Short mmCIF file of C-alpha atoms in Angstrom, two decimals:
data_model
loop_
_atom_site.label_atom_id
_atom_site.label_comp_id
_atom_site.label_asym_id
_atom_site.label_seq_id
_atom_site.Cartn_x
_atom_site.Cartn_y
_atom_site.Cartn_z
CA UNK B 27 -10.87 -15.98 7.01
CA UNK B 28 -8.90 -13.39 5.90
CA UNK B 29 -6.63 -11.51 9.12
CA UNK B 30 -5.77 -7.84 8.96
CA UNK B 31 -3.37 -6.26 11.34
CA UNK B 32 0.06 -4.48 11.72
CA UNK B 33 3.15 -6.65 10.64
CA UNK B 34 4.70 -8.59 13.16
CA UNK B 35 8.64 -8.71 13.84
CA UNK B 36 8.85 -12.43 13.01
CA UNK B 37 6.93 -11.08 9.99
CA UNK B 38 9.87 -9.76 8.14
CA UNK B 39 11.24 -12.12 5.69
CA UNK B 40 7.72 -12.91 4.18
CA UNK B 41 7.20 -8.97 4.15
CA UNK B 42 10.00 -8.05 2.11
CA UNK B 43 9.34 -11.22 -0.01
CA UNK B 44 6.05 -9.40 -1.01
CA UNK B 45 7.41 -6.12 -1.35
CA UNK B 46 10.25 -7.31 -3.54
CA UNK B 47 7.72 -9.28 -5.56
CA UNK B 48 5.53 -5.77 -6.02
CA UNK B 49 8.69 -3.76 -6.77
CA UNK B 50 9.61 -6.21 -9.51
CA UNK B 51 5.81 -5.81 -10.98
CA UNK B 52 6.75 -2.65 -11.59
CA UNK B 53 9.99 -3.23 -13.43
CA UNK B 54 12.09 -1.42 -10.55
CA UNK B 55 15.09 -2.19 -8.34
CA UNK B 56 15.72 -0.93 -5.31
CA UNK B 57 18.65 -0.99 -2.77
CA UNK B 58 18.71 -3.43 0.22
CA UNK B 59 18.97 -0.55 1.99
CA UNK B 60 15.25 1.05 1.02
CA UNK B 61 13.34 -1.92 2.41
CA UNK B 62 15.53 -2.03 5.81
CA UNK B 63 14.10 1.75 6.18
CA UNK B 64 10.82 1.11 5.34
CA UNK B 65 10.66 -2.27 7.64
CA UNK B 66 12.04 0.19 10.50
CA UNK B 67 9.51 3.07 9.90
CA UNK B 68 6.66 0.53 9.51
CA UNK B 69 7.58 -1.18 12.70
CA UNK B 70 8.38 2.83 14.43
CA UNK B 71 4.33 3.50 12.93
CA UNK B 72 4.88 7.06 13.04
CA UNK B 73 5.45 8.53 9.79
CA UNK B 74 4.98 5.35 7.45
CA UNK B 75 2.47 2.86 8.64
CA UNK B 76 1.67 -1.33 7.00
CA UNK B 77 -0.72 -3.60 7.52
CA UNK B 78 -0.30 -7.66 6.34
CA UNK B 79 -3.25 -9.95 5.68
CA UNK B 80 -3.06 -13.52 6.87
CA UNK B 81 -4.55 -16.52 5.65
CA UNK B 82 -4.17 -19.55 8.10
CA UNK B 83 -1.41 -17.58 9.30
CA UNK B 84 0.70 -16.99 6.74
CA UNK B 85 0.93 -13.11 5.15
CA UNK B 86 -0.94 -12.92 1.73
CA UNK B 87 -0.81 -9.28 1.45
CA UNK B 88 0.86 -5.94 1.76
CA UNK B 89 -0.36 -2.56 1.78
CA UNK B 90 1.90 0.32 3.25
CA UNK B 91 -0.20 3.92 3.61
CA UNK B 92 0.77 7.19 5.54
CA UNK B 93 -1.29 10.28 6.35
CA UNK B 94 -0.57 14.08 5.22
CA UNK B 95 -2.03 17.27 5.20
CA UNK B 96 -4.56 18.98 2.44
CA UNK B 97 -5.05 22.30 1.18
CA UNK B 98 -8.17 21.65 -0.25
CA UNK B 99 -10.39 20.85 3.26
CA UNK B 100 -9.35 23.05 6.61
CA UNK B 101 -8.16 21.15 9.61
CA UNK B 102 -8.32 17.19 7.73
CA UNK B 103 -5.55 14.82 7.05
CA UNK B 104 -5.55 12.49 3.62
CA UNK B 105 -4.39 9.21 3.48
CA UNK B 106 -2.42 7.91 0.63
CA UNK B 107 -2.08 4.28 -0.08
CA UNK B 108 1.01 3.81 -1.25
CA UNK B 109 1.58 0.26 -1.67
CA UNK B 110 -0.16 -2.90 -2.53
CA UNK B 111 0.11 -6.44 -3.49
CA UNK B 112 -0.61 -9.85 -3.22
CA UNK B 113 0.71 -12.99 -3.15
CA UNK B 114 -0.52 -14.22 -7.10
CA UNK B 115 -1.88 -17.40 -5.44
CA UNK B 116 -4.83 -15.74 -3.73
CA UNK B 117 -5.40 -13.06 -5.92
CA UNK B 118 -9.77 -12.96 -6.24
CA UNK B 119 -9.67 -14.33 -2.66
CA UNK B 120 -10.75 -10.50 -0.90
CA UNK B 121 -7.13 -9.97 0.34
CA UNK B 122 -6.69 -6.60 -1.43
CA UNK B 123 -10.52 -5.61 -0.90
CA UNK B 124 -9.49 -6.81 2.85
CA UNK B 125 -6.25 -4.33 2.83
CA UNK B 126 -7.91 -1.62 1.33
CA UNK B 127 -10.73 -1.38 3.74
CA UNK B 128 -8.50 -1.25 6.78
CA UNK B 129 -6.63 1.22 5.64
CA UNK B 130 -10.06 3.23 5.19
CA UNK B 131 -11.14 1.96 8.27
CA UNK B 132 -7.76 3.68 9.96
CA UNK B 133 -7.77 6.58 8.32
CA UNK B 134 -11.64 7.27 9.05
CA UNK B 135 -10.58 6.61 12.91
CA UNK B 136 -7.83 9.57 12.71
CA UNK B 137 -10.32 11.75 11.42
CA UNK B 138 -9.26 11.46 7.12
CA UNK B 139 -11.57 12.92 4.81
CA UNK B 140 -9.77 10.52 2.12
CA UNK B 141 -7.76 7.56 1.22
CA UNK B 142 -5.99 7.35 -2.52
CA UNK B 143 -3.95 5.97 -4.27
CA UNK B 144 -2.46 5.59 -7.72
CA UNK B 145 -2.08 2.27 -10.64
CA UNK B 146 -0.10 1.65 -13.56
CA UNK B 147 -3.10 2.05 -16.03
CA UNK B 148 -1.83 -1.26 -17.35
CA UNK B 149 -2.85 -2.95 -14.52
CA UNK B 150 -5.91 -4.37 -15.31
CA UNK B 151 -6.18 -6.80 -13.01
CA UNK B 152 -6.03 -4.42 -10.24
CA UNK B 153 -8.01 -1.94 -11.65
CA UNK B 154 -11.12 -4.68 -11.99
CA UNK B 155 -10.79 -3.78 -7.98
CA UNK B 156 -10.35 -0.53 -7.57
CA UNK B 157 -13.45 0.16 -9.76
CA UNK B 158 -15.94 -1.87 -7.47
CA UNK B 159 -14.44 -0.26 -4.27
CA UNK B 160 -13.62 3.31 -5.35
CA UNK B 161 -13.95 6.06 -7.78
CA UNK B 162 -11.55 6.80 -10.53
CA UNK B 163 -11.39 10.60 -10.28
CA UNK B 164 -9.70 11.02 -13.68
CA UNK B 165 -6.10 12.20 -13.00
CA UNK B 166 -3.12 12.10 -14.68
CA UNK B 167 0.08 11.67 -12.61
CA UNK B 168 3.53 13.49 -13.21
CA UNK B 169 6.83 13.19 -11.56
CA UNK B 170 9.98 14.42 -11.78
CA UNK B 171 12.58 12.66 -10.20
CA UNK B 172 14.88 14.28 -8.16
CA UNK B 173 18.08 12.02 -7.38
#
């Protein structure tokens, strides 16, 4: 059975295991320093907020999510899903379905009108998801980075 539920301190290591393993899908590098903040704001859970699956105990899965405000519905938060990934071992096991409806789940509690997220449109294997469990709205991303 597949266990959903804020990461734990002891839960660290194997964390940032999976979130190295997820930047590196995407061809990135990031400093040590970026996953010491994020491990601090998820643990704060005011601003930036994670959940970890389990399976027997050990974390499987990653997904980090925050809310923010929306022009286009009065007086409602969104909820973007930043972040998620698997360990490749239990990939087609229901640990990213799993993530992906407690972070609706959460978001419906605080009163969201929406969770969303983004995907390399490479990812395929992803993608076979996020077509059963929501609806690709069409959208183009663009970014210009600032630093």
């Amino acid at each position: 059975m597949i266990d959903i539920g804020t990461l734990l301190p002891s839960e660290r290591d194997a964390w940032e295991s999976l979130f190295r393993a997820y930047i590196h899908f995407y061809q990135r590098v990031e400093p040590d320093e970026m996953y010491e903040r994020a491990w601090l704001e998820f643990q704060a859970g005011t601003r930036l907020h994670a959940f970890g699956a389990r399976l027997d105990g050990r974390l499987v899965g990653i997904t980090h999510f925050f809310t923010h405000g929306n022009t286009s519905a009065p007086d409602t938060d969104v909820c973007y899903l930043q972040d998620l990934f698997t360990a490749s071992d239990v990939r087609g096991k229901g640990v990213g379905r799993a993530l992906i409806q407690a972070v609706a789940d959460w978001a419906r509690d605080r009163g969201c009108t929406r969770v969303y997220w983004n995907t390399h449109e490479s990812n395929s294997t992803a993608r076979l998801l996020y077509d059963k469990v929501a609806e690709n709205r069409g959208f183009i991303r663009y970014q210009i980075e600032l630093a």
